[in-house]
Each structure stands twice: as structure tokens, then as C-alpha cells.
Amino acid sequence: MTINEEEDVEALDISKTILKPDFIKNHCILVITGEDFFQLDNKKTGKTFEKWVEEQTGKFAELVRECGNRVVQFDNRTEDKDKQQAQLDRLLTEVNKLQQTNGVYTDENFERAKALRERQKSEAKGAVIEEIALEEFRLLLDKVLYSEHNDLPDASSRCAQLIISLEKSNKDGKLDGFVGNLKVLKEIIDNTFRVVQTLPEEGDKRRKLTQMKLDGQIHRMHDHVQSLEQVYNELKWRQRALKGELVSAAALGMVQANMIGAVTFLAPGAVVLAPLALVSSFVLMAAAVVVVVVAAVVVVVAELVVVVVAAVVVVVTVL
């Protein structure tokens, strides 16, 4: 068995970030489906499931140890009622042990997660505004560098609009330096255009002096644009880093919206978990490892065995 180094490990890390670093250690049970395949594969050798778990290595072995070896095997294809009940009983036994030892995942933990989500939602909104502003800023820099002098009034107007937009969204003050640089750029643009306007009115001698002044203004403007390009690049990197954090925010949104998730045993060979799609896009194969955060209540609905959990769930495909 292997765990995908990038996707599966990242999903587990995100879960720890959202729900608490020790939530897997203190509140999780591994449910491994595909017992029927396991029995077929090991029919000749007679290897037990417990022995097989002991032989595993790598990230899966680390996950087993982190869960305190709380591992339960399920045949999710079986229609045998007695076997279904026996499987449920094994899981309930682990649930009871876990509750007696570590208790259930508390409201305090969810309040902590809620606060994290609100912060990330605020940052996500800011990131969208910032992305629009950065694209407008990039266009503005190009206009200043490559347009004719007659285009400077338009550049000044766009710069003013961008400043107003950023000042409205800059509630946390993170863009103060950026806005300040834009104001300096607008001042340089305006001064440059004023010099351009005086050129036709000057005599030959004064025209040369004015042209020198204009050249100086243009040089200053280009230097400032280059420094702003560096600011632009730094903000783009910051924005990309923030987009990475939004994965956590999305997963956290799932937790808040799906406080109750259900593990339902269905044929053919799949374990379906209600909030699963929002945590990971992993495909559920006939055999999979399911990490479940255990809560207090377990129910049986009709002919389907349902384990109700206040949980976030991660599925790791068995290879």
C-alpha cells in the first residue's frame, strides 16, 4: 500500500491545520475497505490482517502509528447481515475505546477552526481585489513606459482610479506602501505632462532647458516604474502564496457546512462519505483507507449500516 506523496499527504496536513495538529492522533480510526480482496490475495499464505498492517512501510505505516494502531477492516461488498453487524461492532468497540481515552472532538476545536476560516475568507476576498488591482497596475506600467506623451493624461487618470480602488479595499493597511508608490508615480506623470505642454511655447534657448527638464522627468518616471515592477512581482508572489492557503479555507468550509458526515456501506466495493468530495477529489477504489474523526453517535438506517461522525474525512487509495 502506498500513499500519494503530494495529494494524500497534503490532504492530511490540511486536516491537521484546520482541526488541530493532534486530531489524527487523538480522534481518528483507520477504516480499511476491501476485506474480500484481502482474503483472496492471502488465502494461500493465511496471513492475517494484523500481520499485514505490521508489514506496511512508508507514509501508511506512519499514519497507522499516528492513529495509535486503531485500524478496522471492512468488506463493503458483503450482503451477509451477520458480517455487517460484526464489522460494525468492531468499529464501535474502537469508537468506545477512543472516547474513553481521548473523549470526542469538542466544540472548542470547531470554534478554533471557525476563527481560522473567517480569517482566511477575509484574506481570500482581499486576494481577489488585489489580483484585479495588480493586473490594472501592470497595464498602467506598460502605458507609462511605451505610450506617447499625449497618453500621459489617460495614464494619470487610470492611476488615480487605481489609487481610489486600493484605498477602499486596504482596510488592513497591507497595501499602504503600494498605494504610496502609486501616488508618487501619478505625481511624476502629471509633472512630466506639464513640462510637455510648455515645450511648444518656449523659445529656442528655453526649449533646450525645458527638454532637459523633460528628459530628467522621463528618466525619473522610468526609474520609479522599475522600482514599482519589483513591488508588483513581490505582491504577485504573496498572492500566489495566499492562493495556496485557500485550499485550507475550502476544506474548512466543508467542515462547517457538514458537521455530520456518514459512512455508508454500498456495493460495489466503495465507501461513500458525505463530505468527502469537498476534502479531496480522490477516486474511491475497491480497497481504500478511510481516516474518520470519531464523534459520539452511531445509528443503523434500514439495511444500510451508517456511522455518523462529526468529522473531516481523508481517503487514500490502496495501490
PDB file of C-alpha atoms in Angstrom:
ATOM      1  CA  MET A   1       0.000   0.000   0.000  1.00  0.00           C
ATOM      2  CA  THR A   2       1.216   3.462  -0.801  1.00  0.00           C
ATOM      3  CA  ILE A   3       0.105   6.993  -0.069  1.00  0.00           C
ATOM      4  CA  ASN A   4       0.439   9.583  -2.810  1.00  0.00           C
ATOM      5  CA  GLU A   5       3.249  11.804  -1.585  1.00  0.00           C
ATOM      6  CA  GLU A   6       1.700  15.028  -2.851  1.00  0.00           C
ATOM      7  CA  GLU A   7      -2.085  14.752  -2.741  1.00  0.00           C
ATOM      8  CA  ASP A   8      -2.747  12.404   0.170  1.00  0.00           C
ATOM      9  CA  VAL A   9      -0.081  13.760   2.498  1.00  0.00           C
ATOM     10  CA  GLU A  10      -1.167  17.313   1.680  1.00  0.00           C
ATOM     11  CA  ALA A  11      -4.787  16.434   2.496  1.00  0.00           C
ATOM     12  CA  LEU A  12      -3.735  15.054   5.877  1.00  0.00           C
ATOM     13  CA  ASP A  13      -1.620  18.128   6.587  1.00  0.00           C
ATOM     14  CA  ILE A  14      -4.530  20.419   5.702  1.00  0.00           C
ATOM     15  CA  SER A  15      -6.778  18.441   8.058  1.00  0.00           C
ATOM     16  CA  LYS A  16      -4.282  18.913  10.876  1.00  0.00           C
ATOM     17  CA  THR A  17      -4.047  22.617  10.153  1.00  0.00           C
ATOM     18  CA  ILE A  18      -7.812  23.001  10.286  1.00  0.00           C
ATOM     19  CA  LEU A  19      -8.784  20.645  13.095  1.00  0.00           C
ATOM     20  CA  LYS A  20      -5.670  20.687  15.337  1.00  0.00           C
ATOM     21  CA  PRO A  21      -2.220  19.133  14.861  1.00  0.00           C
ATOM     22  CA  ASP A  22      -3.002  16.148  17.109  1.00  0.00           C
ATOM     23  CA  PHE A  23      -6.507  15.413  15.837  1.00  0.00           C
ATOM     24  CA  ILE A  24      -5.421  12.279  13.939  1.00  0.00           C
ATOM     25  CA  LYS A  25      -3.515  11.042  16.966  1.00  0.00           C
ATOM     26  CA  ASN A  26      -6.387  11.611  19.391  1.00  0.00           C
ATOM     27  CA  HIS A  27      -9.595  11.363  17.359  1.00  0.00           C
ATOM     28  CA  CYS A  28      -9.110   9.087  14.328  1.00  0.00           C
ATOM     29  CA  ILE A  29      -9.699   5.479  13.364  1.00  0.00           C
ATOM     30  CA  LEU A  30      -8.475   3.937  10.099  1.00  0.00           C
ATOM     31  CA  VAL A  31     -11.206   2.043   8.251  1.00  0.00           C
ATOM     32  CA  ILE A  32      -9.675  -0.099   5.502  1.00  0.00           C
ATOM     33  CA  THR A  33     -12.142  -1.414   2.938  1.00  0.00           C
ATOM     34  CA  GLY A  34     -11.749  -4.316   0.533  1.00  0.00           C
ATOM     35  CA  GLU A  35     -11.546  -7.177   3.021  1.00  0.00           C
ATOM     36  CA  ASP A  36     -12.857  -9.566   0.353  1.00  0.00           C
ATOM     37  CA  PHE A  37      -9.883  -8.770  -1.896  1.00  0.00           C
ATOM     38  CA  PHE A  38      -7.529  -9.164   1.037  1.00  0.00           C
ATOM     39  CA  GLN A  39      -8.899 -12.625   1.813  1.00  0.00           C
ATOM     40  CA  LEU A  40      -8.485 -13.721  -1.816  1.00  0.00           C
ATOM     41  CA  ASP A  41      -4.925 -12.409  -2.032  1.00  0.00           C
ATOM     42  CA  ASN A  42      -3.858 -14.083   1.197  1.00  0.00           C
ATOM     43  CA  LYS A  43      -5.895 -17.281   1.006  1.00  0.00           C
ATOM     44  CA  LYS A  44      -2.847 -19.458   0.385  1.00  0.00           C
ATOM     45  CA  THR A  45      -0.488 -17.759   2.810  1.00  0.00           C
ATOM     46  CA  GLY A  46      -3.020 -17.446   5.611  1.00  0.00           C
ATOM     47  CA  LYS A  47      -1.606 -14.041   6.507  1.00  0.00           C
ATOM     48  CA  THR A  48      -3.770 -12.187   8.994  1.00  0.00           C
ATOM     49  CA  PHE A  49      -4.857  -8.602   8.555  1.00  0.00           C
ATOM     50  CA  GLU A  50      -2.987  -7.600  11.708  1.00  0.00           C
ATOM     51  CA  LYS A  51       0.228  -9.114  10.328  1.00  0.00           C
ATOM     52  CA  TRP A  52      -0.282  -7.330   7.023  1.00  0.00           C
ATOM     53  CA  VAL A  53      -0.673  -3.981   8.800  1.00  0.00           C
ATOM     54  CA  GLU A  54       2.565  -4.599  10.725  1.00  0.00           C
ATOM     55  CA  GLU A  55       4.444  -5.219   7.468  1.00  0.00           C
ATOM     56  CA  GLN A  56       3.464  -1.908   5.873  1.00  0.00           C
ATOM     57  CA  THR A  57       6.074   0.819   5.482  1.00  0.00           C
ATOM     58  CA  GLY A  58       6.360   4.454   4.458  1.00  0.00           C
ATOM     59  CA  LYS A  59       3.643   7.052   4.921  1.00  0.00           C
ATOM     60  CA  PHE A  60       0.925   4.480   5.516  1.00  0.00           C
ATOM     61  CA  ALA A  61       2.880   2.936   8.378  1.00  0.00           C
ATOM     62  CA  GLU A  62       3.408   6.418   9.821  1.00  0.00           C
ATOM     63  CA  LEU A  63      -0.327   7.055   9.598  1.00  0.00           C
ATOM     64  CA  VAL A  64      -1.101   3.783  11.391  1.00  0.00           C
ATOM     65  CA  ARG A  65       1.299   4.692  14.197  1.00  0.00           C
ATOM     66  CA  GLU A  66      -0.120   8.205  14.422  1.00  0.00           C
ATOM     67  CA  CYS A  67      -3.607   6.732  14.800  1.00  0.00           C
ATOM     68  CA  GLY A  68      -2.350   4.569  17.656  1.00  0.00           C
ATOM     69  CA  ASN A  69      -2.829   1.395  15.563  1.00  0.00           C
ATOM     70  CA  ARG A  70      -6.598   1.904  15.605  1.00  0.00           C
ATOM     71  CA  VAL A  71      -7.324   0.041  12.365  1.00  0.00           C
ATOM     72  CA  VAL A  72     -10.573  -1.689  11.372  1.00  0.00           C
ATOM     73  CA  GLN A  73     -11.110  -3.766   8.227  1.00  0.00           C
ATOM     74  CA  PHE A  74     -14.379  -3.856   6.266  1.00  0.00           C
ATOM     75  CA  ASP A  75     -15.809  -5.953   3.468  1.00  0.00           C
ATOM     76  CA  ASN A  76     -18.016  -3.340   1.875  1.00  0.00           C
ATOM     77  CA  ARG A  77     -19.354  -5.780  -0.736  1.00  0.00           C
ATOM     78  CA  THR A  78     -20.797  -8.320   1.663  1.00  0.00           C
ATOM     79  CA  GLU A  79     -24.560  -8.814   1.891  1.00  0.00           C
ATOM     80  CA  ASP A  80     -24.214 -11.051   4.937  1.00  0.00           C
ATOM     81  CA  LYS A  81     -26.155  -9.298   7.722  1.00  0.00           C
ATOM     82  CA  ASP A  82     -24.194 -11.053  10.451  1.00  0.00           C
ATOM     83  CA  LYS A  83     -20.893  -9.999   8.906  1.00  0.00           C
ATOM     84  CA  GLN A  84     -22.112  -6.427   8.518  1.00  0.00           C
ATOM     85  CA  GLN A  85     -23.087  -6.371  12.180  1.00  0.00           C
ATOM     86  CA  ALA A  86     -19.759  -7.887  13.229  1.00  0.00           C
ATOM     87  CA  GLN A  87     -17.896  -5.216  11.282  1.00  0.00           C
ATOM     88  CA  LEU A  88     -19.980  -2.508  12.902  1.00  0.00           C
ATOM     89  CA  ASP A  89     -19.357  -3.991  16.330  1.00  0.00           C
ATOM     90  CA  ARG A  90     -15.595  -3.921  15.747  1.00  0.00           C
ATOM     91  CA  LEU A  91     -15.775  -0.273  14.775  1.00  0.00           C
ATOM     92  CA  LEU A  92     -17.989   0.577  17.763  1.00  0.00           C
ATOM     93  CA  THR A  93     -15.510  -1.106  20.057  1.00  0.00           C
ATOM     94  CA  GLU A  94     -12.739   1.124  18.722  1.00  0.00           C
ATOM     95  CA  VAL A  95     -15.023   4.160  18.991  1.00  0.00           C
ATOM     96  CA  ASN A  96     -15.795   3.414  22.637  1.00  0.00           C
ATOM     97  CA  LYS A  97     -12.119   2.888  23.448  1.00  0.00           C
ATOM     98  CA  LEU A  98     -11.240   6.139  21.769  1.00  0.00           C
ATOM     99  CA  GLN A  99     -13.950   8.070  23.604  1.00  0.00           C
ATOM    100  CA  GLN A 100     -12.892   6.677  26.957  1.00  0.00           C
ATOM    101  CA  THR A 101      -9.260   7.541  26.306  1.00  0.00           C
ATOM    102  CA  ASN A 102      -9.399  10.882  24.491  1.00  0.00           C
ATOM    103  CA  GLY A 103     -13.032  11.969  24.539  1.00  0.00           C
ATOM    104  CA  VAL A 104     -14.786  13.361  21.479  1.00  0.00           C
ATOM    105  CA  TYR A 105     -13.778  16.218  19.211  1.00  0.00           C
ATOM    106  CA  THR A 106     -15.131  19.254  21.073  1.00  0.00           C
ATOM    107  CA  ASP A 107     -16.921  22.474  20.174  1.00  0.00           C
ATOM    108  CA  GLU A 108     -13.822  24.341  21.313  1.00  0.00           C
ATOM    109  CA  ASN A 109     -11.893  22.752  18.466  1.00  0.00           C
ATOM    110  CA  PHE A 110     -14.558  23.752  15.951  1.00  0.00           C
ATOM    111  CA  GLU A 111     -14.601  27.325  17.274  1.00  0.00           C
ATOM    112  CA  ARG A 112     -10.865  27.474  16.691  1.00  0.00           C
ATOM    113  CA  ALA A 113     -11.386  26.149  13.169  1.00  0.00           C
ATOM    114  CA  LYS A 114     -14.187  28.656  12.570  1.00  0.00           C
ATOM    115  CA  ALA A 115     -11.934  31.563  13.544  1.00  0.00           C
ATOM    116  CA  LEU A 116      -9.267  30.298  11.137  1.00  0.00           C
ATOM    117  CA  ARG A 117     -11.803  30.054   8.348  1.00  0.00           C
ATOM    118  CA  GLU A 118     -13.092  33.594   8.894  1.00  0.00           C
ATOM    119  CA  ARG A 119      -9.552  34.934   8.708  1.00  0.00           C
ATOM    120  CA  GLN A 120      -8.857  33.019   5.518  1.00  0.00           C
ATOM    121  CA  LYS A 121     -12.164  34.144   3.963  1.00  0.00           C
ATOM    122  CA  SER A 122     -11.191  37.744   4.626  1.00  0.00           C
ATOM    123  CA  GLU A 123      -7.767  37.188   3.096  1.00  0.00           C
ATOM    124  CA  ALA A 124      -9.336  35.416   0.117  1.00  0.00           C
ATOM    125  CA  LYS A 125     -11.579  38.410  -0.588  1.00  0.00           C
ATOM    126  CA  GLY A 126      -8.583  40.688  -0.338  1.00  0.00           C
ATOM    127  CA  ALA A 127      -6.656  38.440  -2.703  1.00  0.00           C
ATOM    128  CA  VAL A 128      -9.336  38.774  -5.407  1.00  0.00           C
ATOM    129  CA  ILE A 129      -9.321  42.578  -5.129  1.00  0.00           C
ATOM    130  CA  GLU A 130      -5.542  42.615  -5.110  1.00  0.00           C
ATOM    131  CA  GLU A 131      -5.353  40.414  -8.218  1.00  0.00           C
ATOM    132  CA  ILE A 132      -7.594  42.797 -10.185  1.00  0.00           C
ATOM    133  CA  ALA A 133      -5.567  45.773  -8.976  1.00  0.00           C
ATOM    134  CA  LEU A 134      -2.287  44.123  -9.908  1.00  0.00           C
ATOM    135  CA  GLU A 135      -3.448  43.423 -13.448  1.00  0.00           C
ATOM    136  CA  GLU A 136      -4.575  47.046 -13.841  1.00  0.00           C
ATOM    137  CA  PHE A 137      -1.248  48.139 -12.386  1.00  0.00           C
ATOM    138  CA  ARG A 138       0.646  46.037 -14.926  1.00  0.00           C
ATOM    139  CA  LEU A 139      -1.289  47.666 -17.780  1.00  0.00           C
ATOM    140  CA  LEU A 140      -0.611  51.087 -16.280  1.00  0.00           C
ATOM    141  CA  LEU A 141       3.143  50.487 -16.146  1.00  0.00           C
ATOM    142  CA  ASP A 142       3.156  49.393 -19.786  1.00  0.00           C
ATOM    143  CA  LYS A 143       1.205  52.503 -20.773  1.00  0.00           C
ATOM    144  CA  VAL A 144       3.645  54.795 -18.975  1.00  0.00           C
ATOM    145  CA  LEU A 145       6.701  53.111 -20.470  1.00  0.00           C
ATOM    146  CA  TYR A 146       5.600  52.604 -24.058  1.00  0.00           C
ATOM    147  CA  SER A 147       2.981  55.264 -24.849  1.00  0.00           C
ATOM    148  CA  GLU A 148       3.407  58.708 -26.367  1.00  0.00           C
ATOM    149  CA  HIS A 149       3.460  61.845 -24.223  1.00  0.00           C
ATOM    150  CA  ASN A 150      -0.106  62.636 -25.284  1.00  0.00           C
ATOM    151  CA  ASP A 151      -1.248  59.462 -23.498  1.00  0.00           C
ATOM    152  CA  LEU A 152       0.047  60.662 -20.126  1.00  0.00           C
ATOM    153  CA  PRO A 153      -3.283  62.264 -19.037  1.00  0.00           C
ATOM    154  CA  ASP A 154      -5.016  58.923 -19.540  1.00  0.00           C
ATOM    155  CA  ALA A 155      -2.267  57.179 -17.563  1.00  0.00           C
ATOM    156  CA  SER A 156      -2.689  59.727 -14.762  1.00  0.00           C
ATOM    157  CA  SER A 157      -6.459  59.171 -14.716  1.00  0.00           C
ATOM    158  CA  ARG A 158      -6.099  55.384 -14.567  1.00  0.00           C
ATOM    159  CA  CYS A 159      -3.518  55.759 -11.824  1.00  0.00           C
ATOM    160  CA  ALA A 160      -5.930  57.923  -9.800  1.00  0.00           C
ATOM    161  CA  GLN A 161      -8.737  55.370 -10.215  1.00  0.00           C
ATOM    162  CA  LEU A 162      -6.443  52.559  -9.127  1.00  0.00           C
ATOM    163  CA  ILE A 163      -5.381  54.510  -6.034  1.00  0.00           C
ATOM    164  CA  ILE A 164      -9.025  55.107  -5.053  1.00  0.00           C
ATOM    165  CA  SER A 165      -9.878  51.421  -5.552  1.00  0.00           C
ATOM    166  CA  LEU A 166      -6.947  50.229  -3.461  1.00  0.00           C
ATOM    167  CA  GLU A 167      -7.582  52.717  -0.654  1.00  0.00           C
ATOM    168  CA  LYS A 168     -11.152  51.424  -0.313  1.00  0.00           C
ATOM    169  CA  SER A 169     -10.013  47.797  -0.028  1.00  0.00           C
ATOM    170  CA  ASN A 170      -6.868  48.445   2.024  1.00  0.00           C
ATOM    171  CA  LYS A 171      -8.537  48.058   5.426  1.00  0.00           C
ATOM    172  CA  ASP A 172      -5.661  46.120   6.986  1.00  0.00           C
ATOM    173  CA  GLY A 173      -3.008  48.533   5.727  1.00  0.00           C
ATOM    174  CA  LYS A 174      -1.049  45.839   3.882  1.00  0.00           C
ATOM    175  CA  LEU A 175      -1.060  47.869   0.678  1.00  0.00           C
ATOM    176  CA  ASP A 176      -0.004  51.199   2.188  1.00  0.00           C
ATOM    177  CA  GLY A 177       3.423  51.079   0.562  1.00  0.00           C
ATOM    178  CA  PHE A 178       1.950  50.078  -2.781  1.00  0.00           C
ATOM    179  CA  VAL A 179      -0.576  52.929  -2.708  1.00  0.00           C
ATOM    180  CA  GLY A 180       2.113  55.403  -1.684  1.00  0.00           C
ATOM    181  CA  ASN A 181       4.275  54.409  -4.642  1.00  0.00           C
ATOM    182  CA  LEU A 182       1.326  54.836  -6.987  1.00  0.00           C
ATOM    183  CA  LYS A 183       0.749  58.370  -5.699  1.00  0.00           C
ATOM    184  CA  VAL A 184       4.390  59.204  -6.386  1.00  0.00           C
ATOM    185  CA  LEU A 185       4.038  57.761  -9.897  1.00  0.00           C
ATOM    186  CA  LYS A 186       0.932  59.869 -10.551  1.00  0.00           C
ATOM    187  CA  GLU A 187       2.773  62.995  -9.410  1.00  0.00           C
ATOM    188  CA  ILE A 188       5.673  62.229 -11.761  1.00  0.00           C
ATOM    189  CA  ILE A 189       3.273  61.607 -14.667  1.00  0.00           C
ATOM    190  CA  ASP A 190       1.472  64.904 -14.037  1.00  0.00           C
ATOM    191  CA  ASN A 191       4.733  66.859 -13.761  1.00  0.00           C
ATOM    192  CA  THR A 192       6.053  65.268 -16.943  1.00  0.00           C
ATOM    193  CA  PHE A 193       2.923  66.165 -18.893  1.00  0.00           C
ATOM    194  CA  ARG A 194       3.064  69.768 -17.652  1.00  0.00           C
ATOM    195  CA  VAL A 195       6.617  70.028 -18.995  1.00  0.00           C
ATOM    196  CA  VAL A 196       5.491  68.520 -22.323  1.00  0.00           C
ATOM    197  CA  GLN A 197       2.762  71.162 -22.624  1.00  0.00           C
ATOM    198  CA  THR A 198       5.236  74.047 -22.210  1.00  0.00           C
ATOM    199  CA  LEU A 199       7.604  72.907 -24.978  1.00  0.00           C
ATOM    200  CA  PRO A 200       5.755  74.481 -27.977  1.00  0.00           C
ATOM    201  CA  GLU A 201       5.537  77.830 -26.164  1.00  0.00           C
ATOM    202  CA  GLU A 202       9.237  78.127 -25.354  1.00  0.00           C
ATOM    203  CA  GLY A 203      11.898  79.946 -27.368  1.00  0.00           C
ATOM    204  CA  ASP A 204      14.836  78.001 -28.733  1.00  0.00           C
ATOM    205  CA  LYS A 205      17.054  78.575 -25.704  1.00  0.00           C
ATOM    206  CA  ARG A 206      14.365  77.839 -23.139  1.00  0.00           C
ATOM    207  CA  ARG A 207      13.162  74.891 -25.209  1.00  0.00           C
ATOM    208  CA  LYS A 208      16.532  73.210 -24.742  1.00  0.00           C
ATOM    209  CA  LEU A 209      16.338  73.749 -20.990  1.00  0.00           C
ATOM    210  CA  THR A 210      12.763  72.515 -20.929  1.00  0.00           C
ATOM    211  CA  GLN A 211      13.717  69.476 -22.999  1.00  0.00           C
ATOM    212  CA  MET A 212      16.473  68.688 -20.489  1.00  0.00           C
ATOM    213  CA  LYS A 213      13.932  69.032 -17.700  1.00  0.00           C
ATOM    214  CA  LEU A 214      11.563  66.766 -19.595  1.00  0.00           C
ATOM    215  CA  ASP A 215      14.301  64.193 -20.140  1.00  0.00           C
ATOM    216  CA  GLY A 216      15.002  64.279 -16.413  1.00  0.00           C
ATOM    217  CA  GLN A 217      11.321  63.778 -15.591  1.00  0.00           C
ATOM    218  CA  ILE A 218      11.041  60.894 -18.044  1.00  0.00           C
ATOM    219  CA  HIS A 219      14.169  59.295 -16.588  1.00  0.00           C
ATOM    220  CA  ARG A 220      12.745  59.701 -13.074  1.00  0.00           C
ATOM    221  CA  MET A 221       9.429  58.253 -14.202  1.00  0.00           C
ATOM    222  CA  HIS A 222      11.086  55.203 -15.771  1.00  0.00           C
ATOM    223  CA  ASP A 223      13.226  54.639 -12.671  1.00  0.00           C
ATOM    224  CA  HIS A 224      10.124  54.724 -10.487  1.00  0.00           C
ATOM    225  CA  VAL A 225       8.314  52.340 -12.803  1.00  0.00           C
ATOM    226  CA  GLN A 226      11.203  49.879 -12.477  1.00  0.00           C
ATOM    227  CA  SER A 227      11.012  50.048  -8.686  1.00  0.00           C
ATOM    228  CA  LEU A 228       7.245  49.544  -8.885  1.00  0.00           C
ATOM    229  CA  GLU A 229       7.768  46.496 -11.080  1.00  0.00           C
ATOM    230  CA  GLN A 230       9.730  44.962  -8.217  1.00  0.00           C
ATOM    231  CA  VAL A 231       6.847  45.757  -5.857  1.00  0.00           C
ATOM    232  CA  TYR A 232       4.476  44.215  -8.403  1.00  0.00           C
ATOM    233  CA  ASN A 233       6.485  40.971  -8.514  1.00  0.00           C
ATOM    234  CA  GLU A 234       6.602  40.751  -4.720  1.00  0.00           C
ATOM    235  CA  LEU A 235       2.840  41.225  -4.476  1.00  0.00           C
ATOM    236  CA  LYS A 236       2.248  38.557  -7.125  1.00  0.00           C
ATOM    237  CA  TRP A 237       4.301  36.055  -5.120  1.00  0.00           C
ATOM    238  CA  ARG A 238       2.390  36.965  -1.986  1.00  0.00           C
ATOM    239  CA  GLN A 239      -0.869  36.486  -3.857  1.00  0.00           C
ATOM    240  CA  ARG A 240       0.175  33.030  -5.094  1.00  0.00           C
ATOM    241  CA  ALA A 241       1.123  32.031  -1.562  1.00  0.00           C
ATOM    242  CA  LEU A 242      -2.286  33.146  -0.349  1.00  0.00           C
ATOM    243  CA  LYS A 243      -3.990  31.053  -3.027  1.00  0.00           C
ATOM    244  CA  GLY A 244      -2.276  28.049  -1.523  1.00  0.00           C
ATOM    245  CA  GLU A 245      -3.855  28.844   1.829  1.00  0.00           C
ATOM    246  CA  LEU A 246      -7.279  28.912   0.236  1.00  0.00           C
ATOM    247  CA  VAL A 247      -7.181  25.137  -0.033  1.00  0.00           C
ATOM    248  CA  SER A 248      -7.345  25.097   3.750  1.00  0.00           C
ATOM    249  CA  ALA A 249     -10.206  27.585   3.717  1.00  0.00           C
ATOM    250  CA  ALA A 250     -12.176  25.411   1.275  1.00  0.00           C
ATOM    251  CA  ALA A 251     -11.653  22.308   3.389  1.00  0.00           C
ATOM    252  CA  LEU A 252     -12.617  24.243   6.489  1.00  0.00           C
ATOM    253  CA  GLY A 253     -15.792  25.405   4.778  1.00  0.00           C
ATOM    254  CA  MET A 254     -16.682  21.761   4.287  1.00  0.00           C
ATOM    255  CA  VAL A 255     -16.244  21.063   7.992  1.00  0.00           C
ATOM    256  CA  GLN A 256     -18.505  23.959   8.990  1.00  0.00           C
ATOM    257  CA  ALA A 257     -21.180  23.093   6.415  1.00  0.00           C
ATOM    258  CA  ASN A 258     -21.080  19.325   7.037  1.00  0.00           C
ATOM    259  CA  MET A 259     -20.836  18.830  10.786  1.00  0.00           C
ATOM    260  CA  ILE A 260     -22.396  15.431  10.258  1.00  0.00           C
ATOM    261  CA  GLY A 261     -20.929  13.048   7.690  1.00  0.00           C
ATOM    262  CA  ALA A 262     -21.957   9.469   7.061  1.00  0.00           C
ATOM    263  CA  VAL A 263     -20.008   6.344   6.184  1.00  0.00           C
ATOM    264  CA  THR A 264     -22.351   4.084   4.243  1.00  0.00           C
ATOM    265  CA  PHE A 265     -21.502   0.593   3.078  1.00  0.00           C
ATOM    266  CA  LEU A 266     -22.604   0.127  -0.514  1.00  0.00           C
ATOM    267  CA  ALA A 267     -21.810  -2.234  -3.377  1.00  0.00           C
ATOM    268  CA  PRO A 268     -19.722  -2.464  -5.428  1.00  0.00           C
ATOM    269  CA  GLY A 269     -16.769  -2.032  -3.141  1.00  0.00           C
ATOM    270  CA  ALA A 270     -16.946   1.639  -2.240  1.00  0.00           C
ATOM    271  CA  VAL A 271     -17.166   3.570   0.971  1.00  0.00           C
ATOM    272  CA  VAL A 272     -19.159   6.748   0.448  1.00  0.00           C
ATOM    273  CA  LEU A 273     -18.605   9.646   2.838  1.00  0.00           C
ATOM    274  CA  ALA A 274     -20.904  12.644   2.704  1.00  0.00           C
ATOM    275  CA  PRO A 275     -18.328  15.455   2.998  1.00  0.00           C
ATOM    276  CA  LEU A 276     -15.632  13.610   1.135  1.00  0.00           C
ATOM    277  CA  ALA A 277     -15.844  15.346  -2.248  1.00  0.00           C
ATOM    278  CA  LEU A 278     -15.016  18.712  -0.731  1.00  0.00           C
ATOM    279  CA  VAL A 279     -11.917  17.429   1.056  1.00  0.00           C
ATOM    280  CA  SER A 280     -10.308  15.521  -1.758  1.00  0.00           C
ATOM    281  CA  SER A 281     -11.020  14.510  -5.343  1.00  0.00           C
ATOM    282  CA  PHE A 282      -9.559  11.073  -4.812  1.00  0.00           C
ATOM    283  CA  VAL A 283     -11.371   8.229  -6.604  1.00  0.00           C
ATOM    284  CA  LEU A 284     -12.658   5.560  -4.222  1.00  0.00           C
ATOM    285  CA  MET A 285     -11.315   2.212  -5.387  1.00  0.00           C
ATOM    286  CA  ALA A 286     -12.434  -1.251  -4.259  1.00  0.00           C
ATOM    287  CA  ALA A 287      -9.888  -1.018  -1.477  1.00  0.00           C
ATOM    288  CA  ALA A 288      -9.194   2.262   0.268  1.00  0.00           C
ATOM    289  CA  VAL A 289      -8.043   3.658   3.563  1.00  0.00           C
ATOM    290  CA  VAL A 290     -10.523   5.980   5.212  1.00  0.00           C
ATOM    291  CA  VAL A 291      -9.491   8.252   8.068  1.00  0.00           C
ATOM    292  CA  VAL A 292     -12.511   9.094  10.209  1.00  0.00           C
ATOM    293  CA  VAL A 293     -12.786  11.578  13.073  1.00  0.00           C
ATOM    294  CA  VAL A 294     -14.992   9.834  15.594  1.00  0.00           C
ATOM    295  CA  ALA A 295     -17.912  11.500  17.358  1.00  0.00           C
ATOM    296  CA  ALA A 296     -20.368  10.119  19.866  1.00  0.00           C
ATOM    297  CA  VAL A 297     -23.299   8.637  17.963  1.00  0.00           C
ATOM    298  CA  VAL A 298     -23.731   5.583  15.752  1.00  0.00           C
ATOM    299  CA  VAL A 299     -27.043   4.600  14.130  1.00  0.00           C
ATOM    300  CA  VAL A 300     -28.413   1.923  11.832  1.00  0.00           C
ATOM    301  CA  VAL A 301     -30.677   3.078   8.987  1.00  0.00           C
ATOM    302  CA  ALA A 302     -32.815   0.485   7.122  1.00  0.00           C
ATOM    303  CA  GLU A 303     -30.492  -2.059   5.531  1.00  0.00           C
ATOM    304  CA  LEU A 304     -27.537   0.313   5.356  1.00  0.00           C
ATOM    305  CA  VAL A 305     -25.043   0.471   8.161  1.00  0.00           C
ATOM    306  CA  VAL A 306     -24.362   4.133   8.837  1.00  0.00           C
ATOM    307  CA  VAL A 307     -21.709   5.509  11.142  1.00  0.00           C
ATOM    308  CA  VAL A 308     -22.426   9.151  11.922  1.00  0.00           C
ATOM    309  CA  VAL A 309     -19.379  11.282  12.574  1.00  0.00           C
ATOM    310  CA  ALA A 310     -18.677  14.937  13.218  1.00  0.00           C
ATOM    311  CA  ALA A 311     -15.672  14.729  11.022  1.00  0.00           C
ATOM    312  CA  VAL A 312     -13.393  15.579   8.220  1.00  0.00           C
ATOM    313  CA  VAL A 313     -12.532  12.570   6.092  1.00  0.00           C
ATOM    314  CA  VAL A 314      -9.479  11.721   4.012  1.00  0.00           C
ATOM    315  CA  VAL A 315      -9.352   8.796   1.595  1.00  0.00           C
ATOM    316  CA  VAL A 316      -6.093   7.187   0.497  1.00  0.00           C
ATOM    317  CA  THR A 317      -6.219   4.846  -2.484  1.00  0.00           C
ATOM    318  CA  VAL A 318      -4.647   1.457  -1.985  1.00  0.00           C
ATOM    319  CA  LEU A 319      -2.143   0.607  -4.747  1.00  0.00           C
TER     320      LEU A 319
END
